[in-house]
Coordinates of C-alpha atoms and ligand atoms in Angstrom, one line a residue:
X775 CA 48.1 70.1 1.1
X776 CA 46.9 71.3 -2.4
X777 CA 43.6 72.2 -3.0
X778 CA 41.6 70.4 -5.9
X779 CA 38.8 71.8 -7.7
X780 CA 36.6 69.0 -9.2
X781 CA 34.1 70.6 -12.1
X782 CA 32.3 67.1 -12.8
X783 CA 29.0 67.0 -14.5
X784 CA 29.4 63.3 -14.6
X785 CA 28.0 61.9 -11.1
X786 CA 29.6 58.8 -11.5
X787 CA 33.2 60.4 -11.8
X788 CA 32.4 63.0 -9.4
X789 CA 31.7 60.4 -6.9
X790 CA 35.0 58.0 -7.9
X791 CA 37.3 61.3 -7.9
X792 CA 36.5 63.2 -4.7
X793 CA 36.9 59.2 -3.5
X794 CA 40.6 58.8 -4.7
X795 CA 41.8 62.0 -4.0
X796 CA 39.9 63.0 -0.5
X797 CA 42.6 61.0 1.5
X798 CA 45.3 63.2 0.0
X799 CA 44.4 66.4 -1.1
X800 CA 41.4 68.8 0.2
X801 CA 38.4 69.0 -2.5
X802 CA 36.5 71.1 -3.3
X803 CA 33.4 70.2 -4.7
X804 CA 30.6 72.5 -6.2
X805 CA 27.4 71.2 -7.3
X806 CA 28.0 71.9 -11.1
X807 CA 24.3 70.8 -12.3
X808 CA 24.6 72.4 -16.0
X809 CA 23.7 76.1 -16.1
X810 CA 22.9 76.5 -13.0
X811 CA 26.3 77.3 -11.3
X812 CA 27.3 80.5 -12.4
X813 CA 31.2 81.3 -12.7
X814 CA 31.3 84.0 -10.1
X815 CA 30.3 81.0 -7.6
X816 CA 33.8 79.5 -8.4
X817 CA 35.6 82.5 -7.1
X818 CA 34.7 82.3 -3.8
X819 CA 37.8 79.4 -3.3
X820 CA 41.1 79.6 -4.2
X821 CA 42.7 76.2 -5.7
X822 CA 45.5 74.8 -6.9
X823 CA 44.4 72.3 -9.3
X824 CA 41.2 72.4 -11.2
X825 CA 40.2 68.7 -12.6
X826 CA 36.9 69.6 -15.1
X827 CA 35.2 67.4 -18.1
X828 CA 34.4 68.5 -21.5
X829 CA 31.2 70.0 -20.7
X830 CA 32.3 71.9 -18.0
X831 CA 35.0 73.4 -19.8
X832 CA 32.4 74.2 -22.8
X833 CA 30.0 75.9 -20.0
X834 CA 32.5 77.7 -17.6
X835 CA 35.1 78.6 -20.9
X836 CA 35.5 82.3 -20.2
X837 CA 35.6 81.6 -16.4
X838 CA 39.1 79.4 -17.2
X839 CA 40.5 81.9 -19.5
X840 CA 40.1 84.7 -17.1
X841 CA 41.3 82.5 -13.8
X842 CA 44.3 81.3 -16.1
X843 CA 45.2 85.1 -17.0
X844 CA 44.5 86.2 -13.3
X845 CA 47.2 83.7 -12.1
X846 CA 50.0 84.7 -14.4
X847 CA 52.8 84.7 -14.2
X848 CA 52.0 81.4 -11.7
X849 CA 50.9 78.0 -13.6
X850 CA 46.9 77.3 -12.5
X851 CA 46.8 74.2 -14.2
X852 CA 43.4 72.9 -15.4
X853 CA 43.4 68.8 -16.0
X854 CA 40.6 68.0 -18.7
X855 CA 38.8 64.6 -18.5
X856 CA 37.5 63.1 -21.7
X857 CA 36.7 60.4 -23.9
X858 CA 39.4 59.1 -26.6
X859 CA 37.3 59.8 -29.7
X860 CA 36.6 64.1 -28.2
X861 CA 40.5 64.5 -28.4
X862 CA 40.7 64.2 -32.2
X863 CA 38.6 66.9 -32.3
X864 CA 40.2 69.2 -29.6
X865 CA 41.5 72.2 -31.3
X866 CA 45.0 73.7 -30.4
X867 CA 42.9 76.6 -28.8
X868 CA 41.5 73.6 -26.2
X869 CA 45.5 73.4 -25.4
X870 CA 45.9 77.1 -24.2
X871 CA 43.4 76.6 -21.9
X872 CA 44.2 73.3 -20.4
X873 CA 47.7 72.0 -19.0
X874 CA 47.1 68.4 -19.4
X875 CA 44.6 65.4 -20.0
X876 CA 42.7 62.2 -18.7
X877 CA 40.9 59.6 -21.4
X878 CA 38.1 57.3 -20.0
X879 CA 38.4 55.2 -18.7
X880 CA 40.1 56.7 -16.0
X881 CA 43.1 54.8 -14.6
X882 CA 43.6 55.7 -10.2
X883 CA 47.3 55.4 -10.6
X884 CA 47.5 57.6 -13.9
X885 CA 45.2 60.5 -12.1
X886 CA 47.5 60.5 -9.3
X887 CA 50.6 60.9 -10.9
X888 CA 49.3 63.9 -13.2
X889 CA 48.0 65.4 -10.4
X890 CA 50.8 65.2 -8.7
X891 CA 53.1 66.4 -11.3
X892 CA 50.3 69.7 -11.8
X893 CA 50.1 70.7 -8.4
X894 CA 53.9 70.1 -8.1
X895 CA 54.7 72.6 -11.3
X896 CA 51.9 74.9 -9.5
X897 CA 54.3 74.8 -6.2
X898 CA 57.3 75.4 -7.9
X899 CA 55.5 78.4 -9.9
X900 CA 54.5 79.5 -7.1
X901 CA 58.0 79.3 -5.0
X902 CA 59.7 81.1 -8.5
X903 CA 56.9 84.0 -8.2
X904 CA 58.4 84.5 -4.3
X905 CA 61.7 84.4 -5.0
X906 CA 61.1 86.5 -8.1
X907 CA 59.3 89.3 -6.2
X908 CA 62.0 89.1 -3.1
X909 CA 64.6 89.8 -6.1
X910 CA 62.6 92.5 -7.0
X911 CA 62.5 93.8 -3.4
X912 CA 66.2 93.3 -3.0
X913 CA 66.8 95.3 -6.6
X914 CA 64.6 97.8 -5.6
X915 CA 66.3 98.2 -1.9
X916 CA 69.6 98.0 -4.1
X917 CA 68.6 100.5 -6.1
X918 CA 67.2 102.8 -3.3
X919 CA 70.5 102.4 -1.0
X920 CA 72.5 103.7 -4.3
X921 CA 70.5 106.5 -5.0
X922 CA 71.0 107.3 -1.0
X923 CA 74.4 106.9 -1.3
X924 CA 75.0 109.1 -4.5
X925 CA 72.8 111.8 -2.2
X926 CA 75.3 111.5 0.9
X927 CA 78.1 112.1 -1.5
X928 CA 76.6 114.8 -3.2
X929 CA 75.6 116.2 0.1
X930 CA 79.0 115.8 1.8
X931 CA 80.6 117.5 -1.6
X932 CA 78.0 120.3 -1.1
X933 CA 78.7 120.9 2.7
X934 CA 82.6 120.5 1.9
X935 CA 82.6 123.5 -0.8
X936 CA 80.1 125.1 1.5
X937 CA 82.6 124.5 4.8
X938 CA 85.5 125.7 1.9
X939 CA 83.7 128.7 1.9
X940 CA 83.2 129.9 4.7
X941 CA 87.1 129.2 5.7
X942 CA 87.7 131.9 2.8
X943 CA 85.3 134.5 3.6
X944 CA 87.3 134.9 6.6
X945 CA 84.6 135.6 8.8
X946 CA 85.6 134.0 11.3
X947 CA 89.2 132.4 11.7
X948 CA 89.8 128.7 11.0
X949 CA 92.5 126.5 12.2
X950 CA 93.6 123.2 11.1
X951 CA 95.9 121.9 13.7
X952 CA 97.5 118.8 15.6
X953 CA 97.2 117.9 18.9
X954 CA 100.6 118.8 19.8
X955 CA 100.2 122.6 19.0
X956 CA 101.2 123.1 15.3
X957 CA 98.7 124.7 13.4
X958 CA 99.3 123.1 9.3
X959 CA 96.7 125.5 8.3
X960 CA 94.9 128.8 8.9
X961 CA 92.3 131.5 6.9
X962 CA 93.6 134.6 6.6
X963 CA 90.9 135.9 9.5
X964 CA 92.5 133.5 12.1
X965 CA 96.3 135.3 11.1
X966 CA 95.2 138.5 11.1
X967 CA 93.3 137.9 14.5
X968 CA 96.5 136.8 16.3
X969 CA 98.5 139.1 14.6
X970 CA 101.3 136.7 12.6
X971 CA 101.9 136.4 8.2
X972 CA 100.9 133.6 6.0
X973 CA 105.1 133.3 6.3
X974 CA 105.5 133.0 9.9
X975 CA 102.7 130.0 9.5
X976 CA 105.0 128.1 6.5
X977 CA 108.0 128.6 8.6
X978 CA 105.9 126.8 11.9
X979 CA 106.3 129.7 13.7
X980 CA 102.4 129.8 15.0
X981 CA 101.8 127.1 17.4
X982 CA 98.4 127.2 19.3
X983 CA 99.9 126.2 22.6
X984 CA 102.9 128.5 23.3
X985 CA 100.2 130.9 21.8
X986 CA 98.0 130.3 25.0
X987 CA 98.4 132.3 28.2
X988 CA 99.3 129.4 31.2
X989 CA 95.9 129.7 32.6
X990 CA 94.2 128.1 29.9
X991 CA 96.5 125.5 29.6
X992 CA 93.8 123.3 32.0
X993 CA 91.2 124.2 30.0
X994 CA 93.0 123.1 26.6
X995 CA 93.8 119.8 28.3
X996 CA 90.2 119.4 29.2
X997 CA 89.1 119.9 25.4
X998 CA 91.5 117.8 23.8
X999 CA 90.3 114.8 26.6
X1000 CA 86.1 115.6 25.0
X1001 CA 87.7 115.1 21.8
X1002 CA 89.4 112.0 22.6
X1003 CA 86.4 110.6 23.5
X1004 CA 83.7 111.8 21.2
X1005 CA 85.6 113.4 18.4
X1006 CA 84.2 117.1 19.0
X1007 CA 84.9 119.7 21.7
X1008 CA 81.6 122.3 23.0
X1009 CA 83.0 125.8 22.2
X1010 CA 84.4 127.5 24.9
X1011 CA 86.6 130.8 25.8
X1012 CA 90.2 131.2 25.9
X1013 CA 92.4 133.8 25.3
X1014 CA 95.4 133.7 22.5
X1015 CA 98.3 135.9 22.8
X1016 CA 98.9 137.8 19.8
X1017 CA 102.6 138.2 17.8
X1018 CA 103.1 141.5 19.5
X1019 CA 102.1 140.3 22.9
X1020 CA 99.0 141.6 23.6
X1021 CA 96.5 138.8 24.5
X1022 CA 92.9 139.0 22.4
X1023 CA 90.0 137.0 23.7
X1024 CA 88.5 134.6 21.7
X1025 CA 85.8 131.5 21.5
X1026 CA 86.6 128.3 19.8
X1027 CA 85.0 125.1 18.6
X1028 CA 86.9 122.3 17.3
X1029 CA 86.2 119.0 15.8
X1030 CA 88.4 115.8 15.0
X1031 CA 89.4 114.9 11.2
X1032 CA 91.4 112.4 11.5
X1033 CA 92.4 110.3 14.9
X1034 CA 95.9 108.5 13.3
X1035 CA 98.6 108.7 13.2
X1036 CA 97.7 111.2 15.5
X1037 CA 94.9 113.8 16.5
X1038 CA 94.4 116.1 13.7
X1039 CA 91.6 118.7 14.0
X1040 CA 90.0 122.1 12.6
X1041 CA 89.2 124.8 14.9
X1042 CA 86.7 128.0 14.6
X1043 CA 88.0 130.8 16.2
X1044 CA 86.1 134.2 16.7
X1045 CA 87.1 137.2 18.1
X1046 CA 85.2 138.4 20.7
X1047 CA 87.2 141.3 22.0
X1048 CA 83.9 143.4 21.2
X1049 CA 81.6 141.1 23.4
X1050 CA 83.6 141.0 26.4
X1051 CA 84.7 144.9 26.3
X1052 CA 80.8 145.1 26.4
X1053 CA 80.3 142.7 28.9
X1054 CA 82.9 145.0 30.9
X1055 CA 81.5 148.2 30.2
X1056 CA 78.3 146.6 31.9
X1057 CA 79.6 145.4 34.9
X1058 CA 81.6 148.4 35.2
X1059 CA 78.0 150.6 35.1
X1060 CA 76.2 147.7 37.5
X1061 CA 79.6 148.6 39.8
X1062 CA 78.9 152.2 39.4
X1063 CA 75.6 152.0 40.0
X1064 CA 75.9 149.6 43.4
X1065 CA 78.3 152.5 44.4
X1066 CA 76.4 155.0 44.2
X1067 CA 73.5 153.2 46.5
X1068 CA 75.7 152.6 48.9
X1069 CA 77.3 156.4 49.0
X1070 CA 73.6 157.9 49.3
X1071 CA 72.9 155.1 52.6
X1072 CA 76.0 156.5 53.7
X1073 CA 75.3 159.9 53.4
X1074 CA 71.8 159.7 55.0
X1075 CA 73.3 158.3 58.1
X1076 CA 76.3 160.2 58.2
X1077 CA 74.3 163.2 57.6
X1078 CA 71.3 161.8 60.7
X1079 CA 75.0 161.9 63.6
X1080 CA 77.1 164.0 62.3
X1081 CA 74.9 167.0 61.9
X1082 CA 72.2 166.1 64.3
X1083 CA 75.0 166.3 67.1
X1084 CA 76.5 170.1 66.8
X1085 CA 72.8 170.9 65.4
X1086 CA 71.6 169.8 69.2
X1087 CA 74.3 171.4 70.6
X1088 CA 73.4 174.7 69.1
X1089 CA 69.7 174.6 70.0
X1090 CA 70.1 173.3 73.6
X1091 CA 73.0 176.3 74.4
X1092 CA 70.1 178.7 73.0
X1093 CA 67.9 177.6 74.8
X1094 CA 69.4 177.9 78.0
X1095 CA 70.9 181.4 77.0
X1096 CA 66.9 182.2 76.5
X1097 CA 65.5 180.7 79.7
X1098 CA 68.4 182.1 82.0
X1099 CA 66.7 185.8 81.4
X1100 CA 69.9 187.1 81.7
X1101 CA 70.6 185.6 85.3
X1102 CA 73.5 183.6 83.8
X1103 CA 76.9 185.1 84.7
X1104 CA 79.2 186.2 82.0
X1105 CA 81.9 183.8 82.2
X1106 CA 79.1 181.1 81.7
X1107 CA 77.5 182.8 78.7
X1108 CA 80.8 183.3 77.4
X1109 CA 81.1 179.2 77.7
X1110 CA 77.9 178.7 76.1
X1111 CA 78.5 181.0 73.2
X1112 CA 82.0 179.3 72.3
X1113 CA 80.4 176.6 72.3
X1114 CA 77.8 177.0 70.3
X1115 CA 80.9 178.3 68.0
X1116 CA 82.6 175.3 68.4
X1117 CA 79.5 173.3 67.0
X1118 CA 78.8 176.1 64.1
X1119 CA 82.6 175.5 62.9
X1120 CA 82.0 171.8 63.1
X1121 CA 79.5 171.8 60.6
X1122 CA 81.4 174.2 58.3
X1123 CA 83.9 172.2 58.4
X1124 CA 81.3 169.2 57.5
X1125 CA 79.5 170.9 54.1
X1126 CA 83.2 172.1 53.3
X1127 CA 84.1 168.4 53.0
X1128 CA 80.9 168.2 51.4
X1129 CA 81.0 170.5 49.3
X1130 CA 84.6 169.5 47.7
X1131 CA 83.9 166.3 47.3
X1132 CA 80.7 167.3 45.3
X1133 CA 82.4 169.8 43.7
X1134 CA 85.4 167.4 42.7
X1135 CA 83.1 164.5 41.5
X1136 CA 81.7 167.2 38.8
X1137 CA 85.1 168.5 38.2
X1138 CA 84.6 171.5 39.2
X1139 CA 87.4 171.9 42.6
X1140 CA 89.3 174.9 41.5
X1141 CA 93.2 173.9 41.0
X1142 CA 95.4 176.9 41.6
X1143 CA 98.9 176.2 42.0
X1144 CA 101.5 178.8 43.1
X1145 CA 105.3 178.6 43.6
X1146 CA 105.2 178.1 47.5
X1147 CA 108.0 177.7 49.8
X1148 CA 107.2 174.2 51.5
X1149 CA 109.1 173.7 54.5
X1150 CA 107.7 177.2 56.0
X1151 CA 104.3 176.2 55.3
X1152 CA 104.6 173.2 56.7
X1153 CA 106.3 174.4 60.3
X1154 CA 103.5 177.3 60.1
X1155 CA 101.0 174.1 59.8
X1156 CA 102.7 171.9 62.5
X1157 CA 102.6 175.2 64.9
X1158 CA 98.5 175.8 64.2
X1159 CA 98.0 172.1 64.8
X1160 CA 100.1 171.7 68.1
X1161 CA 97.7 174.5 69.5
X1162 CA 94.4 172.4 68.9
X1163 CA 96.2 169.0 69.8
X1164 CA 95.9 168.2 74.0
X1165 CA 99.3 168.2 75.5
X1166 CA 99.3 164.6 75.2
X1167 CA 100.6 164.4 71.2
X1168 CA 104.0 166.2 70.6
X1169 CA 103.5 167.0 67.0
X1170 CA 107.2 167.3 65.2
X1171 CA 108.2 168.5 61.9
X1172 CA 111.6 166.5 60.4
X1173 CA 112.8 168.1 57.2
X1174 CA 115.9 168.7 55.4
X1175 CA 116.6 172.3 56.9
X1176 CA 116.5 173.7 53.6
X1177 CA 114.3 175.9 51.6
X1178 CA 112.3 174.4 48.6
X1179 CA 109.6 175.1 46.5
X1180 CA 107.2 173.3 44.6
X1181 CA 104.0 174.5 42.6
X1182 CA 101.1 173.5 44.3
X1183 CA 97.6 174.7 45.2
X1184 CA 98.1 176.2 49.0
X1185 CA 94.7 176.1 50.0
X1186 CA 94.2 172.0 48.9
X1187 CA 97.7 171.4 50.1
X1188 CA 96.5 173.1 53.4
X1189 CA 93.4 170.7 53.4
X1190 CA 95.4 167.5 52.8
X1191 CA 97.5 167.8 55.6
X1192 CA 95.3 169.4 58.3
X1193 CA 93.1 166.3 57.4
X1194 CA 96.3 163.9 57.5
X1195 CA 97.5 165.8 61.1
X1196 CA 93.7 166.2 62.6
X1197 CA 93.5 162.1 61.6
X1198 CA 96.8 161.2 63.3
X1199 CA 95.9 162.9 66.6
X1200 CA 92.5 162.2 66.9
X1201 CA 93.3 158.6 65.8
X1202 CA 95.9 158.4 68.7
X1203 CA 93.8 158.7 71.9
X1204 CA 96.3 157.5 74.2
X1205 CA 98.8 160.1 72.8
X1206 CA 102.1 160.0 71.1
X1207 CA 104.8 161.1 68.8
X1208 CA 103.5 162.5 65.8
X1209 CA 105.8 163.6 62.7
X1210 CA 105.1 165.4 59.7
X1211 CA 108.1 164.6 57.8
X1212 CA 109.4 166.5 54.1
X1213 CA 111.5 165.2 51.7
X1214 CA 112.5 166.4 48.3
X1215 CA 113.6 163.5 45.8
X1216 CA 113.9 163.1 41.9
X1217 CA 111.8 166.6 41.5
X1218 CA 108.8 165.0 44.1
X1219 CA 108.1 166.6 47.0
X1220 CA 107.0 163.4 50.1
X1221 CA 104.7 164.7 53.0
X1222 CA 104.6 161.7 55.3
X1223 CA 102.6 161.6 58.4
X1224 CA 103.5 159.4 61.5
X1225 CA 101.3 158.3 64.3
X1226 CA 101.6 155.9 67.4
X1227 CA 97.4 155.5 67.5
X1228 CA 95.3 152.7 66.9
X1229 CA 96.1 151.9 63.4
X1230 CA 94.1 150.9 60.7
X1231 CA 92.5 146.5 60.5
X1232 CA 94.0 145.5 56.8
X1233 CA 90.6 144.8 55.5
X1234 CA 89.3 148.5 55.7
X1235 CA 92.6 149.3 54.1
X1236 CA 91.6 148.7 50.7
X1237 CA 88.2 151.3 51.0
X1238 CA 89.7 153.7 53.3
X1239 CA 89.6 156.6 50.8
X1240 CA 86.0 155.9 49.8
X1241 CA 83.6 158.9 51.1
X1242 CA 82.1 157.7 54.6
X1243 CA 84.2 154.9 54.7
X1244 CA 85.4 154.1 58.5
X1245 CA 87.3 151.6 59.8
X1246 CA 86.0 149.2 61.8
X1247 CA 88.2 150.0 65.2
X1248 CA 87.2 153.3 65.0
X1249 CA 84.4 153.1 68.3
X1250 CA 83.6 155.8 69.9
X1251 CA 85.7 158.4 68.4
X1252 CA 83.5 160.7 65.8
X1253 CA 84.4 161.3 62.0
X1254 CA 82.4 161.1 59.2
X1255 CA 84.8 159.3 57.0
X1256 CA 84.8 162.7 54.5
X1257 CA 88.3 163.6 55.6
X1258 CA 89.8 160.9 53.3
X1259 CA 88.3 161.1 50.3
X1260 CA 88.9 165.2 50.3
X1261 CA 92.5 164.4 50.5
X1262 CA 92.6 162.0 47.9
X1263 CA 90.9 164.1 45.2
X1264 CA 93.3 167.0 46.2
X1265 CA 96.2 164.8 45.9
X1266 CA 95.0 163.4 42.4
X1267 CA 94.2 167.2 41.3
X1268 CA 98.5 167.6 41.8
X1269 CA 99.1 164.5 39.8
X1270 CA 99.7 162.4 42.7
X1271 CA 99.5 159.7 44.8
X1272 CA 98.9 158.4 48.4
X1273 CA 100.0 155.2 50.2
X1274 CA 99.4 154.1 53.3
X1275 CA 101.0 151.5 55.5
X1276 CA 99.6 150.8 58.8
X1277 CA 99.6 148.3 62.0
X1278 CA 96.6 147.8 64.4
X1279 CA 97.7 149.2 68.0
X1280 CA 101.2 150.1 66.5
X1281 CA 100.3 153.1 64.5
X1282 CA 100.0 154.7 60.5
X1283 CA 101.9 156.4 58.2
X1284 CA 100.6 157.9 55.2
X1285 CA 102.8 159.3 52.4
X1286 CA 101.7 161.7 49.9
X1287 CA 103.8 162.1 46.9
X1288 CA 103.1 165.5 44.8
X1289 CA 105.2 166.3 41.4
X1290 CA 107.0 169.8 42.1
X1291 CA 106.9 170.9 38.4
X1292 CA 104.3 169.3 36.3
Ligands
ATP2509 P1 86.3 163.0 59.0 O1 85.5 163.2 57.8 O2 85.8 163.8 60.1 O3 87.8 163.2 58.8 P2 87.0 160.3 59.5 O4 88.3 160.7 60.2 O5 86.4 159.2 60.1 O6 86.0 161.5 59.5 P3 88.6 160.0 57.2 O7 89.6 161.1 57.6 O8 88.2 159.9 55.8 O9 87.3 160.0 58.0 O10 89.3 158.6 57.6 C1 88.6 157.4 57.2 C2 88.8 156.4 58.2 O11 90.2 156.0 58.2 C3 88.7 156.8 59.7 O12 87.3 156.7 60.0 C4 89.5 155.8 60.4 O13 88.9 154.6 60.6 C5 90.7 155.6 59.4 N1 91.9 156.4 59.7 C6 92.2 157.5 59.0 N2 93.4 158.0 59.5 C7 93.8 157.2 60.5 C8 94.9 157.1 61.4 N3 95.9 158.0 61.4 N4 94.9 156.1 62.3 C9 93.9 155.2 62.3 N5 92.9 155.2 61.5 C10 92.8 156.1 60.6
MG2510 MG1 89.5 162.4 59.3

C-alpha cells in the first residue's frame, strides 16, 4: 500500500483528501498550521507520494529539494494542488521540484488516477533501483570471481615453475610414470640413484616394477589401490634394485596427473641409504649394549657356583687338615690334599677361560703358529684324555695314517680340542664311543669330534658359543658355559670355522675346519 503524504494548509481539502484516499492508501497527515511545522518534523516518515498546495510548497521549499535529491536516483514524486490562475505564473523552476499537478476544483476521479500513476512510477523506480544494485552486486561478484581466477592461474603457473624446479635441482629424484611400470620421465637425481643413463630411460629400459624386489610388490599394489581412490598415495619405504644389482633403499610419494586413458603419475623418490645405515648402526649398539647386560648377569652367577664350589672345597679340606692335629693318617691327608688340588686346578682352569676370553675380546690372545705335525699331536691328545675319561668312554682317534702338517698355534689348538674332548665325555654320562677324527682336504685340515651323549635341544643351538651360554638339558652336570666360546675365538684367530650338528639323546658332532697355510 503506498504511503501518502498530505501537506494541506487548506482544511477544507485536507479534510476531502485524507477522505478519498484513506480507503486505499495509508495517510499521513501532519498538522501543517503555517510556520509552525518545521521540516525536520517531516522526516520522521518515509512516503511515497507527497500531495502539498502552493503555500506549503512556498514554506517547506528547501525541505522538497533536499527529500527530492536524497531519493535519487528513485522518483519521490511531489503532486502540487492549485488554482488555475497560480499556474500561469509557475516558473519552470516550480517544475524541477514538482512531478505533476491538480487545478481547483479538484475532480475525485482525476486525483486518483494521478496518484496512481505517481506512486506507480515511484514503484517501478524503486523496483529499477533493486535490480540496478543486484546488477551491480552480480558485476561486482563477476568481477571478484575473475580476479580469483586470474590468481589461481597465476598461482598454479607459479607452483608449476616452482614444482619444475625442484625436479631440476635434482635433490631429490622425480619420476613420471604409468601404472603399468614404465617410467616416461625421470630427473637426473632419480637415474643416478638407481644407477641407469638418460639412454637406457629413452630406450624403456627402466621400468619401476621389474626394478622392485618381490617383497614390495604387495606394498606397490596397496599404493596404486590409495591412488585409485583418492588420487595420492602417503609416502612410504621400498627398496629399488639398482642397474648393477645392488638394491638402495628409498622413500616415495606419488600423486595422480591424469586418470585416462590410464593411470599416469609423478613420483618423489629419496634416497635414504644414509638414514637406514643409521638406523642400523643404532640398533646394532642397542644389541651390543643388551649383550653386554646379559654377559655381566651371567658372569655374576657363573662366577657365585662355579667358584664358590672348589673355593668350599678348599676351605673345608683345610679345615679338617687343621682340626685333625695331626691324628689323621697319611693315606687320608694325602686324599685331602689331592683334593684340595683337584679344586685349585679347577679354578685355574676357570680364570684361564676367563682370562682368554678377556684377553681375546681386547685382541690381545697371542697367535703363534708353528709348523706342527698333526696326527701325532692329536694321538698324544686322545692318549692324555683317555687317562682322565672313566672307563666307560673309549675315546678313538680315526685318521688317514699319514703324516701332515699344518701351521697352527699348538697351545690354542691344544685348548680347542681338550675343550671339544672334555665336552664330549662329560656330555655323555651314560658312556660311549667317542672319535676324534682328522682329515686333510683342499689344503684344510677337519678335526671332528663324535659323541653318543645327550645332544644339544635345537633352540640353544643357535647361542651355544656365547660365553655362559648352556643348554637347557644340561641338569646336573657342572660347566660354566666358558668352554665354547674359548674355542671359538681360537678357531677364528686360525681363520676358521666351527659347525655343529647335533640330535637330543642321539649325540654331537662338532667340526672344526682350520686353513693349513694362510
Ligand atoms: P665349561 O666352561 O666348563 O666348558 P660348559 O661345558 O657348560 O662349561 P661349553 O663348553 O661352552 O660350556 O658348552 C656350552 C654348552 O653347550 C654346554 O653347557 C652344553 O649345554 C652344550 N654342549 C657342549 N658340548 C656338548 C656335547 N658334546 N653334547 C651336548 N651338549 C654339549
Ligand atoms: Mg665345556
Amino acid at each position: 500500500m503506498g504511503r501518502i503524504l498530505l501537506l494541506l494548509e487548506h482544511q477544507e481539502n485536507r479534510r476531502l483528501l485524507s477522505e478519498w484516499l484513506a480507503p486505499r492508501y495509508s495517510v499521513i497527515l501532519p498538522e501543517v498550521a503555517a510556520q509552525v511545522t518545521e521540516p525536520a518534523d517531516l522526516d520522521s516518515q518515509p512516503f511515497d507520494l507527497c500531495i502539498l498546495d502552493a503555500r506549503a510548497l512556498d514554506h517547506f521549499w528547501e525541505w522538497v529539494q533536499a527529500t527530492r535529491a536524497a531519493e535519487k536516483p528513485v522518483i519521490l514524486p511531489f503532486l502540487l494542488i492549485t488554482t488555475r490562475q497560480d499556474v500561469g505564473y509557475a516558473t519552470r523552476h516550480l517544475w524541477q521540484s514538482i512531478d505533476d499537478l491538480i487545478t481547483k476544483p479538484i475532480e475525485k476521479i482525476e486525483l486518483q488516477a494521478r496518484v496512481e500513476i505517481l506512486l506507480r512510477s515511484r514503484q517501478f523506480s524503486l523496483q529499477l533501483q533493486t535490480t540496478n544494485q543486484q546488477l551491480q552486486q552480480q558485476i561486482v561478484a563477476r568481477q571478484q570471481a575473475e580476479a580469483g581466477e586470474e590468481r589461481a592461474i597465476a598461482a598454479q603457473h607459479q607452483s608449476e615453475i616452482q614444482f619444475q624446479r625442484l625436479i631440476n635441482s635434482n635433490l631429490i629424484g622425480a619420476i613420471a610414470a604409468d601404472i603399468e611400470g614404465n617410467i616416461t620421465d625421470a630427473n637426473d637425481a632419480f637415474l643416478r640413484m638407481v644407477g641407469y643413463t638418460r639412454e637406457d630411460l629413452k630406450q624403456g629400459k627402466i621400468r619401476w616394477n621389474d626394478m622392485t624386489p618381490p617383497e614390495y610388490r604387495d606394498r606397490d599394489r596397496d599404493s596404486i589401490e590409495e591412488l585409485r581412490n583418492t588420487g595420492v598415495c602417503n609416502a612410504f619405504e621400498k627398496e629399488y634394485i639398482r642397474a648393477d644389482g645392488s638394491r638402495v633403499p628409498v622413500l616415495i610419494g606419488v600423486t595422480v596427473v591424469e586418470r585416462s586413458p590410464r593411470l599416469n603419475c609423478v613420483a618423489f623418490v629419496l634416497d635414504i641409504t644414509q638414514r637406514k645405515q643409521a638406523e642400523a648402526e643404532m640398533r646394532n649398539a642397542l644389541e651390543k649394549e643388551r649383550e653386554l647386560n646379559e654377559l655381566k648377569s651371567r658372569f655374576v652367577s657363573m662366577v657365585s657356583h662355579e667358584f664358590r664350589n672348589p673355593l668350599n672345597l678348599i676351605s673345608g679340606t683345610a679345615q679338617l687338615l687343621v682340626r685333625s692335629n695331626n691324628k689323621l693318617s697319611e693315606p687320608k691327608k694325602q686324599e685331602l690334599l689331592q683334593r684340595q688340588q683337584a679344586a685349585v686346578n679347577r679354578l685355574i682352569e676357570l680364570l684361564d677361560d676367563v682370562l682368554t676370553l678377556g684377553r681375546a675380546e681386547v685382541g690381545k690372545l697371542e697367535f703363534n703358529p708353528i709348523e706342527l705335525e698333526l696326527e701325532a699331536f692329536c694321538r698324544q691328545l686322545v692318549a692324555e684324555m683317555q687317562l682322565t675319561a672313566k672307563e666307560a668312554h673309549a675315546i678313538a682317534l680315526v685318521s688317514p695314517g699319514k703324516r701332515f702338517t699344518a701351521k697352527v698355534d699348538k697351545k690354542l689348538l691344544q685348548q680347542i680340542l681338550t675343550n671339544l674332548l672334555s665336552n664330549a665325555i662329560k656330555y655323555s654320562p651314560q658312556g660311549g664311543d667317542i672319535t676324534l677324527e682328522l682329515t686333510c682336504q683342499k689344503n684344510e685340515a677337519i678335526f671332528r669330534v663324535k659323541d653318543e651323549g645327550i645332544g644339544i635341544p635345537p633352540k640353544d643351538l643357535q647361542r651355544l658359543f656365547e660365553s655362559f651360554h648352556r643348554a637347557s638339558n644340561v641338569g646336573g652336570i657342572p660347566g660354566t658355559g666358558l668352554g665354547l666360546a674359548v674355542v671359538k675365538q681360537a678357531v677364528e684367530l686360525h681363520q676358521g670355522a666351527i659347525a655343529v650338528e647335533s640330535e637330543e639323546e642321539v649325540g654331537t658332532t662338532f667340526t672344526v675346519t682350520l686353513p693349513m697355510d694362510r
